[in-house]
Coordinates of C-alpha atoms in Angstrom, one line a residue:
Chain A
M1 CA -55.0 -27.4 37.6
R2 CA -51.5 -26.1 36.8
S3 CA -49.7 -25.1 39.9
D4 CA -47.1 -22.4 39.6
R5 CA -46.2 -22.3 43.2
A6 CA -43.2 -24.2 44.2
P7 CA -43.6 -26.7 47.0
L8 CA -42.6 -25.4 50.5
W9 CA -39.5 -27.7 50.8
L10 CA -38.2 -26.6 47.3
R11 CA -38.6 -23.0 48.4
I12 CA -36.7 -23.5 51.6
A13 CA -33.9 -25.5 49.9
A14 CA -33.4 -23.0 47.1
G15 CA -33.6 -20.0 49.5
G16 CA -31.3 -21.7 52.0
G17 CA -28.9 -22.4 49.0
L18 CA -28.9 -18.8 48.1
L19 CA -28.3 -17.6 51.7
F20 CA -25.4 -20.2 52.0
L21 CA -23.8 -18.5 49.0
H22 CA -24.2 -14.9 50.3
L23 CA -24.0 -14.8 54.1
P24 CA -20.3 -15.6 54.2
I25 CA -19.5 -12.6 52.0
L26 CA -21.7 -10.3 54.0
L27 CA -19.9 -11.4 57.2
I28 CA -16.8 -9.8 55.7
F29 CA -18.6 -6.6 55.8
V30 CA -19.1 -6.8 59.6
Y31 CA -15.6 -7.9 60.3
A32 CA -14.2 -4.8 58.6
F33 CA -15.5 -2.7 61.5
T34 CA -14.6 -4.9 64.4
T35 CA -12.4 -3.6 67.1
E36 CA -10.9 -6.9 67.8
E37 CA -7.3 -7.1 66.6
R38 CA -5.9 -10.5 67.4
T39 CA -8.7 -13.1 66.9
Y40 CA -11.7 -13.6 64.7
Q41 CA -14.0 -13.3 67.7
W42 CA -17.8 -13.3 67.1
P43 CA -19.8 -11.3 67.9
P44 CA -17.4 -8.3 67.5
P45 CA -16.7 -6.7 70.8
G46 CA -17.1 -3.2 69.3
L47 CA -17.4 -1.3 66.0
T48 CA -14.8 1.2 64.6
L49 CA -13.8 2.9 61.5
H50 CA -10.1 3.0 62.6
W51 CA -9.0 0.1 60.2
F52 CA -10.1 2.0 57.1
G53 CA -7.6 4.8 57.9
A54 CA -4.9 2.2 58.8
A55 CA -5.4 0.5 55.5
W56 CA -5.3 3.8 53.6
N57 CA -1.9 4.6 55.0
R58 CA -0.3 1.3 54.1
P59 CA 2.1 1.7 51.1
D60 CA 2.4 -2.0 50.5
I61 CA -1.3 -2.2 49.9
W62 CA -1.2 0.6 47.5
A63 CA 1.8 -0.9 45.7
A64 CA 0.0 -4.2 45.3
L65 CA -3.3 -2.5 44.2
G66 CA -1.4 -0.5 41.6
L67 CA 0.4 -3.6 40.2
S68 CA -2.9 -5.4 40.1
V69 CA -4.8 -2.6 38.2
K70 CA -1.8 -2.3 35.7
V71 CA -1.6 -6.0 35.1
A72 CA -5.6 -6.3 34.7
S73 CA -5.7 -3.3 32.3
I74 CA -3.0 -4.6 30.1
S75 CA -4.2 -8.2 30.1
T76 CA -7.7 -6.9 29.3
V77 CA -6.6 -4.9 26.3
I78 CA -4.6 -7.9 24.9
A79 CA -7.6 -10.3 25.6
L80 CA -10.0 -7.7 23.9
V81 CA -7.9 -7.8 20.7
L82 CA -7.1 -11.5 20.6
G83 CA -10.7 -12.5 21.7
T84 CA -12.5 -10.3 19.2
L85 CA -10.2 -11.4 16.3
C86 CA -10.8 -15.0 17.3
A87 CA -14.6 -14.6 17.6
A88 CA -14.7 -12.8 14.3
A89 CA -12.9 -15.7 12.5
V90 CA -14.9 -18.5 14.2
S91 CA -18.3 -17.0 13.8
R92 CA -18.0 -15.7 10.1
S93 CA -16.9 -19.0 8.5
R94 CA -16.3 -22.7 8.8
F95 CA -12.7 -23.7 8.2
F96 CA -10.3 -26.5 8.8
G97 CA -9.2 -26.4 12.5
R98 CA -12.1 -24.3 13.7
E99 CA -13.0 -26.8 16.5
V100 CA -9.4 -26.8 17.4
I101 CA -9.2 -23.1 17.8
S102 CA -12.3 -22.9 20.0
L103 CA -10.9 -25.7 22.1
L104 CA -7.7 -23.9 22.4
V105 CA -9.3 -20.7 23.6
I106 CA -11.3 -22.6 26.3
L107 CA -8.5 -24.9 27.5
P108 CA -6.7 -22.3 29.7
I109 CA -9.8 -22.0 31.8
A110 CA -11.0 -25.6 31.6
L111 CA -7.9 -27.1 33.0
P112 CA -7.1 -26.3 36.6
G113 CA -5.3 -23.0 37.1
I114 CA -2.4 -24.8 38.6
I115 CA -1.8 -26.5 35.3
T116 CA -1.6 -23.2 33.5
G117 CA 0.6 -21.8 36.3
I118 CA 3.0 -24.7 36.5
S119 CA 3.3 -24.9 32.7
L120 CA 4.2 -21.3 32.3
R121 CA 6.6 -21.6 35.2
S122 CA 8.5 -24.5 33.6
A123 CA 8.5 -22.9 30.2
F124 CA 10.0 -19.7 31.7
S125 CA 12.6 -21.9 33.5
L126 CA 13.4 -23.9 30.3
A127 CA 13.7 -20.6 28.3
E128 CA 15.5 -18.9 31.1
I129 CA 13.0 -15.9 31.1
P130 CA 13.2 -14.0 34.4
F131 CA 10.0 -13.1 36.2
S132 CA 8.8 -9.5 35.4
F133 CA 5.6 -7.6 35.1
W134 CA 5.3 -9.1 31.6
T135 CA 5.4 -12.7 32.8
I136 CA 2.3 -12.0 34.9
V137 CA 0.5 -10.4 32.0
L138 CA 1.4 -13.2 29.6
G139 CA -0.5 -15.7 32.0
H140 CA -3.5 -13.4 32.7
A141 CA -4.1 -12.4 29.1
T142 CA -4.1 -16.1 28.1
F143 CA -7.0 -17.1 30.3
C144 CA -8.9 -13.7 29.8
V145 CA -9.1 -14.3 26.1
V146 CA -11.9 -16.8 26.6
V147 CA -14.2 -14.4 28.5
V148 CA -14.0 -11.8 25.7
Y149 CA -14.4 -14.6 23.1
N150 CA -17.4 -16.0 24.8
N151 CA -19.2 -12.6 24.8
A152 CA -18.1 -11.6 21.3
V153 CA -18.8 -14.8 19.6
A154 CA -22.4 -14.8 20.9
R155 CA -22.8 -11.2 19.6
F156 CA -21.2 -11.8 16.2
R157 CA -23.7 -14.6 15.5
R158 CA -26.6 -12.1 15.8
V159 CA -24.9 -9.4 13.6
S160 CA -26.3 -10.2 10.2
G161 CA -23.8 -10.5 7.3
N162 CA -26.3 -8.5 5.3
L163 CA -25.4 -5.5 7.2
V164 CA -21.7 -5.8 6.1
E165 CA -22.7 -6.3 2.5
A166 CA -25.0 -3.3 2.5
S167 CA -22.2 -1.2 4.0
M168 CA -19.8 -2.3 1.3
D169 CA -22.4 -1.8 -1.4
L170 CA -22.8 1.7 -0.3
G171 CA -19.2 2.4 -0.8
A172 CA -17.7 2.0 2.7
N173 CA -14.3 0.3 2.7
A174 CA -13.5 -2.5 5.2
F175 CA -12.2 -0.1 7.8
Q176 CA -15.1 2.1 7.6
T177 CA -17.5 -0.8 7.8
F178 CA -15.7 -2.0 10.9
R179 CA -15.7 1.4 12.4
F180 CA -19.3 2.4 11.7
V181 CA -21.2 -0.9 11.3
I182 CA -19.7 -3.8 13.1
L183 CA -18.1 -1.9 16.1
P184 CA -21.4 -0.3 17.2
N185 CA -23.1 -3.6 17.1
I186 CA -20.6 -5.5 19.1
A187 CA -19.6 -2.7 21.4
T188 CA -21.6 -3.6 24.5
A189 CA -20.6 -7.2 24.2
L190 CA -17.0 -6.1 24.2
L191 CA -17.4 -3.8 27.0
A192 CA -19.0 -6.5 29.1
G193 CA -16.4 -9.0 28.1
G194 CA -13.6 -6.5 28.9
M195 CA -15.1 -5.8 32.4
L196 CA -15.4 -9.5 33.2
A197 CA -11.8 -10.0 31.9
F198 CA -10.7 -7.3 34.1
A199 CA -12.5 -8.7 37.1
L200 CA -11.0 -12.2 36.3
S201 CA -7.4 -10.9 36.1
F202 CA -7.9 -8.5 39.1
D203 CA -8.7 -11.5 41.3
E204 CA -6.5 -14.2 39.9
V205 CA -4.1 -15.8 42.4
I206 CA -3.4 -19.3 41.3
V207 CA -1.6 -18.7 38.0
T208 CA -0.1 -15.5 39.5
T209 CA 1.8 -17.3 42.2
F210 CA 3.8 -19.2 39.6
T211 CA 4.5 -16.2 37.3
A212 CA 5.1 -13.3 39.6
G213 CA 8.3 -14.3 41.4
Q214 CA 8.8 -11.7 44.1
Q215 CA 6.2 -9.1 42.9
Q216 CA 3.0 -8.6 44.9
T217 CA -0.4 -8.2 43.2
L218 CA -3.4 -7.5 45.6
P219 CA -4.5 -11.3 45.7
I220 CA -0.9 -12.3 46.5
W221 CA -0.8 -9.8 49.2
M222 CA -4.1 -11.2 50.6
L223 CA -2.7 -14.8 50.2
E224 CA 0.3 -13.9 52.4
E225 CA -2.0 -12.5 55.0
L226 CA -4.1 -15.6 54.9
V227 CA -1.2 -17.9 55.4
R228 CA 0.6 -15.9 57.9
P229 CA -1.8 -13.3 59.3
R230 CA 0.0 -10.2 60.5
Q231 CA -2.6 -7.6 60.6
R232 CA -6.1 -9.1 60.6
P233 CA -8.2 -5.9 60.7
V234 CA -6.5 -4.4 57.7
T235 CA -7.0 -7.6 55.8
N236 CA -10.8 -7.5 56.6
V237 CA -11.0 -4.0 55.2
V238 CA -9.1 -5.0 52.0
A239 CA -11.3 -8.0 51.7
M240 CA -14.4 -5.8 51.9
V241 CA -13.0 -3.3 49.3
V242 CA -12.2 -6.2 46.9
V243 CA -15.7 -7.5 47.2
I244 CA -17.2 -4.2 46.3
V245 CA -14.7 -3.5 43.5
T246 CA -15.4 -7.0 41.8
F247 CA -19.2 -6.6 42.1
L248 CA -19.3 -3.5 40.1
P249 CA -18.0 -4.9 36.8
I250 CA -20.2 -7.9 37.1
L251 CA -23.3 -5.9 37.6
G252 CA -22.2 -3.6 34.8
A253 CA -21.7 -6.5 32.5
Y254 CA -25.1 -7.9 33.4
Y255 CA -26.9 -4.7 32.6
L256 CA -25.0 -4.3 29.4
T257 CA -25.9 -7.7 28.0
R258 CA -29.3 -8.2 29.6
G259 CA -32.1 -9.2 27.2
T260 CA -29.7 -10.8 24.6
D261 CA -29.6 -14.5 24.1
T262 CA -26.6 -15.2 26.1
V263 CA -25.9 -13.1 29.3
A264 CA -22.3 -12.3 30.2
G265 CA -20.6 -14.1 33.0
S266 CA -22.0 -17.5 32.5
G267 CA -18.8 -18.7 31.0
K268 CA -16.3 -18.2 33.8
Chain B
M1 CA -8.4 4.9 -5.0
T2 CA -7.1 5.2 -1.5
A3 CA -4.8 2.6 0.1
A4 CA -7.6 1.7 2.5
G5 CA -9.9 1.1 -0.4
R6 CA -7.5 -1.2 -2.2
I7 CA -6.9 -3.3 0.9
S8 CA -10.6 -3.6 1.4
D9 CA -11.1 -4.8 -2.1
I10 CA -8.4 -7.4 -1.7
L11 CA -9.9 -8.6 1.6
W12 CA -13.3 -8.7 0.0
R13 CA -12.2 -10.8 -2.9
N14 CA -10.2 -13.2 -0.7
P15 CA -12.2 -14.1 2.3
R16 CA -9.6 -16.7 3.1
L17 CA -6.9 -14.0 3.4
L18 CA -9.1 -12.1 5.9
L19 CA -9.6 -15.3 7.8
V20 CA -5.9 -15.9 8.1
L21 CA -5.4 -12.3 9.1
L22 CA -8.0 -12.7 11.8
I23 CA -7.0 -16.0 13.2
T24 CA -3.2 -15.7 13.2
P25 CA -2.6 -13.4 16.2
P26 CA -4.8 -15.4 18.7
A27 CA -3.6 -18.7 17.2
L28 CA 0.0 -17.7 17.6
W29 CA -0.5 -16.4 21.2
L30 CA -2.3 -19.5 22.4
G31 CA -0.2 -21.8 20.4
I32 CA 3.1 -20.5 21.4
I33 CA 2.5 -19.4 25.0
Y34 CA -0.1 -21.8 26.2
L35 CA 0.5 -25.0 24.2
G36 CA 4.2 -24.3 24.3
A37 CA 4.0 -24.0 28.1
L38 CA 1.9 -27.2 28.3
F39 CA 4.6 -29.1 26.3
A40 CA 7.4 -27.6 28.4
L41 CA 5.5 -29.0 31.5
L42 CA 5.1 -32.5 29.8
A43 CA 8.9 -32.4 28.9
Q44 CA 9.9 -31.5 32.5
S45 CA 7.9 -34.4 33.8
F46 CA 10.1 -36.8 31.8
F47 CA 13.3 -35.3 33.4
S48 CA 14.5 -36.3 36.8
I49 CA 16.2 -34.7 39.7
D50 CA 19.7 -35.7 40.9
E51 CA 19.2 -36.7 44.6
F52 CA 22.6 -35.6 45.6
S53 CA 23.2 -32.3 43.9
G54 CA 19.4 -31.4 43.8
L55 CA 20.0 -30.4 40.1
I56 CA 17.6 -31.4 37.3
R57 CA 19.2 -34.0 34.9
Y58 CA 18.0 -33.3 31.4
E59 CA 17.7 -36.9 30.3
W60 CA 14.6 -38.7 29.2
T61 CA 13.4 -41.0 32.0
L62 CA 10.2 -42.5 33.5
K63 CA 11.8 -42.4 36.9
T64 CA 9.8 -39.3 38.1
Y65 CA 6.5 -41.0 37.3
G66 CA 7.8 -44.0 39.3
D67 CA 8.2 -41.6 42.3
L68 CA 4.5 -40.8 42.0
L69 CA 3.6 -44.3 43.0
R70 CA 5.7 -44.2 46.2
P71 CA 3.2 -44.6 49.2
A72 CA 3.6 -41.0 50.4
N73 CA 2.8 -39.6 47.0
F74 CA 0.2 -42.1 46.1
D75 CA -1.6 -41.1 49.3
I76 CA -1.8 -37.6 48.2
I77 CA -3.4 -38.5 44.9
R78 CA -6.0 -40.8 46.6
R79 CA -6.8 -38.2 49.1
T80 CA -7.3 -35.6 46.5
V81 CA -9.5 -37.8 44.3
V82 CA -11.8 -38.8 47.3
M83 CA -12.1 -35.2 48.3
A84 CA -13.0 -34.2 44.7
A85 CA -15.6 -36.9 44.5
L86 CA -17.2 -36.0 47.8
V87 CA -17.2 -32.3 46.9
T88 CA -18.9 -33.1 43.5
V89 CA -21.6 -35.2 45.2
A90 CA -22.3 -32.6 47.9
S91 CA -22.4 -29.7 45.4
A92 CA -24.8 -31.6 43.2
I93 CA -27.2 -32.2 46.1
I94 CA -27.1 -28.5 47.3
A95 CA -27.3 -27.1 43.8
F96 CA -30.2 -29.2 42.4
P97 CA -33.0 -27.4 44.3
I98 CA -31.6 -23.9 43.6
A99 CA -31.2 -24.8 39.9
Y100 CA -34.7 -26.3 39.8
F101 CA -36.3 -23.5 41.5
A102 CA -34.4 -20.9 39.2
A103 CA -35.4 -22.8 36.0
R104 CA -39.0 -23.8 36.7
Y105 CA -40.5 -21.3 39.3
A106 CA -38.5 -18.1 39.1
R107 CA -40.2 -15.5 36.9
G108 CA -39.6 -11.8 36.3
R109 CA -37.9 -10.1 39.1
W110 CA -37.1 -13.4 40.9
K111 CA -35.4 -14.6 37.6
A112 CA -33.0 -11.7 37.9
V113 CA -32.6 -12.2 41.7
F114 CA -31.6 -15.8 41.1
Y115 CA -29.4 -15.0 38.1
L116 CA -27.4 -12.3 40.1
G117 CA -27.7 -14.4 43.3
I118 CA -25.6 -17.2 41.5
M119 CA -23.4 -15.0 39.4
L120 CA -22.2 -12.6 42.1
P121 CA -20.7 -15.3 44.3
L122 CA -19.4 -17.0 41.3
W123 CA -17.4 -13.9 40.3
S124 CA -16.6 -12.4 43.6
S125 CA -13.1 -12.8 44.8
Y126 CA -12.0 -16.4 45.3
L127 CA -9.5 -15.5 48.2
V128 CA -12.2 -13.3 49.9
K129 CA -14.5 -16.3 49.9
V130 CA -12.0 -18.5 51.4
Y131 CA -11.0 -15.9 53.9
S132 CA -14.6 -15.4 55.0
W133 CA -14.7 -19.2 55.9
K134 CA -11.7 -18.8 57.9
L135 CA -13.6 -16.2 59.9
I136 CA -16.6 -18.4 60.1
L137 CA -15.0 -21.7 61.1
A138 CA -12.4 -20.2 63.6
K139 CA -12.6 -21.5 67.1
E140 CA -13.8 -18.1 68.3
G141 CA -15.9 -17.6 65.2
I142 CA -19.6 -17.3 64.4
L143 CA -20.2 -21.0 64.0
S144 CA -18.9 -22.0 67.5
W145 CA -20.8 -19.0 68.8
A146 CA -24.0 -20.3 67.2
F147 CA -23.5 -23.7 68.6
E148 CA -22.9 -22.2 72.1
T149 CA -25.9 -20.0 72.0
L150 CA -28.1 -23.0 71.1
H151 CA -26.4 -25.0 73.9
L152 CA -25.1 -27.5 71.3
T153 CA -21.3 -27.2 71.9
W154 CA -21.3 -30.8 73.0
L155 CA -22.5 -31.8 69.5
L156 CA -19.8 -29.8 67.8
E157 CA -17.1 -31.2 70.1
G158 CA -18.4 -34.7 69.6
Y159 CA -18.2 -34.3 65.9
L160 CA -14.7 -32.8 66.0
A161 CA -13.6 -35.8 68.2
I162 CA -14.3 -38.2 65.4
P163 CA -11.0 -39.3 63.7
L164 CA -10.6 -38.6 59.8
V165 CA -13.2 -35.8 59.7
G166 CA -12.6 -33.9 62.9
G167 CA -9.8 -31.9 64.4
N168 CA -8.9 -29.2 66.9
S169 CA -11.4 -26.8 65.5
L170 CA -13.4 -26.8 62.3
S171 CA -10.9 -24.6 60.5
V172 CA -8.2 -27.1 60.9
S173 CA -10.3 -30.2 60.1
P174 CA -10.8 -32.0 56.9
T175 CA -14.5 -31.2 57.2
G176 CA -13.6 -27.6 57.0
T177 CA -11.7 -28.1 53.8
F178 CA -14.6 -29.9 52.4
I179 CA -17.2 -27.2 53.3
V180 CA -15.0 -24.5 51.8
F181 CA -14.5 -26.6 48.5
V182 CA -18.3 -27.0 48.2
Y183 CA -18.9 -23.4 48.9
V184 CA -16.4 -22.1 46.5
W185 CA -17.3 -24.4 43.5
L186 CA -21.1 -24.5 44.1
P187 CA -22.0 -21.9 41.5
F188 CA -20.2 -23.9 38.8
M189 CA -22.6 -26.8 39.5
I190 CA -25.8 -24.7 39.6
L191 CA -25.4 -23.1 36.3
P192 CA -25.1 -26.3 34.0
I193 CA -27.9 -28.0 36.0
Q194 CA -30.1 -24.9 35.6
A195 CA -29.4 -24.8 31.8
A196 CA -30.2 -28.5 31.5
L197 CA -33.6 -28.1 33.6
E198 CA -34.6 -25.2 31.5
R199 CA -34.9 -27.4 28.6
V200 CA -37.2 -29.8 30.3
P201 CA -40.8 -28.8 29.4
A202 CA -43.1 -28.3 32.6
S203 CA -45.6 -30.4 30.8
M204 CA -43.4 -33.5 31.2
V205 CA -43.4 -33.2 34.9
E206 CA -47.2 -32.6 35.0
A207 CA -47.7 -35.6 32.6
A208 CA -45.7 -37.8 35.0
G209 CA -48.0 -36.6 37.9
D210 CA -51.2 -37.1 35.8
L211 CA -50.1 -40.7 35.1
G212 CA -49.9 -41.4 38.8
A213 CA -46.3 -40.9 39.6
T214 CA -45.4 -39.8 43.1
P215 CA -43.2 -36.6 43.2
A216 CA -40.3 -39.0 44.2
Q217 CA -40.9 -41.2 41.1
T218 CA -41.2 -38.2 38.9
F219 CA -37.9 -36.9 40.2
R220 CA -36.1 -40.3 39.7
T221 CA -37.5 -41.4 36.4
V222 CA -38.2 -38.0 34.6
L223 CA -36.3 -35.1 36.0
L224 CA -33.1 -36.7 37.0
P225 CA -32.3 -38.4 33.7
L226 CA -33.1 -35.3 31.8
A227 CA -30.9 -33.2 34.1
L228 CA -28.1 -35.7 34.1
P229 CA -26.0 -34.1 31.4
G230 CA -26.2 -30.8 33.3
V231 CA -25.0 -32.6 36.5
I232 CA -22.2 -34.3 34.6
A233 CA -21.2 -31.0 33.0
G234 CA -21.1 -29.5 36.5
S235 CA -19.3 -32.3 38.0
I236 CA -16.5 -31.7 35.3
F237 CA -16.0 -28.3 36.9
T238 CA -16.2 -29.1 40.6
F239 CA -14.0 -32.2 40.1
S240 CA -11.4 -30.6 38.0
L241 CA -11.3 -27.4 40.2
T242 CA -10.9 -29.5 43.3
L243 CA -8.2 -31.6 41.8
G244 CA -6.1 -28.5 41.0
D245 CA -6.7 -26.3 43.9
Y246 CA -3.8 -25.7 46.3
I247 CA -4.9 -22.7 48.2
I248 CA -8.0 -24.0 50.3
P249 CA -6.1 -26.9 51.9
Q250 CA -3.3 -24.6 52.7
I251 CA -5.5 -22.1 54.5
I252 CA -8.2 -24.3 55.9
G253 CA -7.7 -27.9 57.0
T254 CA -5.0 -30.2 58.3
S255 CA -1.5 -30.1 57.0
A256 CA -2.3 -33.2 54.9
R257 CA -1.4 -32.4 51.3
F258 CA -3.4 -32.4 48.1
I259 CA -2.1 -32.7 44.5
G260 CA -2.2 -28.9 44.1
L261 CA -0.3 -28.3 47.2
A262 CA 2.3 -30.9 46.3
V263 CA 2.8 -29.4 42.9
Y264 CA 3.3 -26.0 44.5
Q265 CA 5.7 -27.3 47.2
Y266 CA 7.8 -29.4 44.8
Q267 CA 8.3 -26.5 42.3
G268 CA 8.9 -24.0 45.1
T269 CA 11.0 -24.7 48.2
A270 CA 11.9 -28.2 47.1
G271 CA 12.9 -27.0 43.6
N272 CA 12.0 -30.4 42.1
I273 CA 10.2 -29.2 39.0
P274 CA 10.2 -32.7 37.3
L275 CA 8.2 -34.2 40.2
A276 CA 5.9 -31.1 40.4
A277 CA 5.3 -31.5 36.6
A278 CA 4.6 -35.2 36.9
F279 CA 2.1 -34.4 39.7
A280 CA 0.4 -31.8 37.4
I281 CA 0.0 -34.3 34.7
V282 CA -2.2 -36.5 37.1
P283 CA -5.3 -34.1 37.1
I284 CA -5.0 -33.9 33.3
V285 CA -5.0 -37.7 33.0
I286 CA -7.8 -38.1 35.6
M287 CA -9.8 -35.4 33.8
G288 CA -9.2 -37.0 30.4
L289 CA -10.4 -40.4 31.7
Y290 CA -13.4 -38.7 33.3
L291 CA -14.3 -36.8 30.1
W292 CA -14.0 -40.1 28.1
W293 CA -16.3 -41.8 30.5
A294 CA -18.8 -38.8 30.5
K295 CA -18.8 -39.0 26.7
R296 CA -19.5 -42.8 26.8
Q297 CA -22.4 -42.1 29.1
G298 CA -23.8 -39.8 26.4
A299 CA -23.5 -36.7 28.5
F300 CA -22.4 -34.6 25.5
D301 CA -25.0 -35.9 23.1
A302 CA -27.8 -34.4 25.3
L303 CA -26.1 -31.1 25.8

């Protein structure tokens, strides 16, 4: 007889593993409401909404958030363009150096972030480029390309070349074919890739510490608070908001690519 | 004929030209910015720092690499590699049941639960995850509270008194660093193992059972060899990520340094970019050797 029920120990180990992955994140949600200011005391002595107001009125948080959103938006746009071009080239033909290109795209995320960071840092120092908004974007866009590429390349493989030929036969030029045939076919994959790229950039801290100089993105703001805690309750609130903000694009990307052969996100 | 039409015709007749147009922007971006930066890093590691003036001397030398072998620096490398190996083994052990359940038993709604259950922690903010462990492991935090409620405080204190793994509290002990590393990289281990296990037909496991193998034998002789490429692929992630991380040991753990932290401090306050660059080459070399070994073990043939 074929048994389709997992043995008890396996169910416990798997369920326990999932709990291990999720409980710490849920704990943040409790701490955002604690009345305790100085320590990480558990259980919280009382609950309050006070810190949400306190966080709301902090100009430094808003400035960091603004910079993060700006960096993530521009990096996502650059990654969308470069990733789509690269995916189109790699999926439509075999050519000399094709493997090199796919390796090159994956490398920034395969090597530890600190390598990318210190590389860019030493390149900026050798070329005497001062830190600016654009040095952050340069780093972020580089490792965001792979996310868009992974999503786009999977979709391009499923878009049949016949569609393109049919469109050309019916008199559409290349731009019309792209606009009316290719784009609608790959749109959801690009949207999912773009959302993931945004989430990746919004959260990035390792490369950013090397390319930001004195500027503060939201993750750098958090890092400073972690290393030298000044106002713990406000940090708790920011942490909770960051969790919620990053979950939305992940869920969105999942629902956009559900049911296709490769689901978005598996290639972080 | 319009200009757009003419361009279309040219592109249609010359697929090579279209290919070049498509590939040039991303190739230039990655080639110049990324590879360029990597070469800049490599070049810096062959410079050295003048010990009196603190300025970088732009002459080719291997002196900086020699500095890596000094006991203090070599200790950092050894500590990091040991930690990376332990983290990899622990993640593989915790990841396997999750991956196996998700691949073999989860169906329908549970499949989605497991998928999102692995994907959400993978993608949620790295700093927030580290921060949550600072809350958990703190002396006044939830873990100490749990031990106290269960009247097991003596157990925790006894463990913390052990040299090498213990410390003042879990959040300043090497054990704390280890737990957080395992937690943060765990999803990177689950996904490849799950992918490998999904390709193992359930009938194979049943056949092993029919032929009289005990569950332990089935696991050792059938499942594990077939899942090994996935484990190795996952270990590449956990190993490489631990080698390069500099934030976790800085926030949770003793002040003992890891490669990432050394790179960060040498390039920052110390201003010794050549030594930082040489340190950064170490994970690349270790990963290169590791990948070469994995390839020899046939990990990539089976993928």
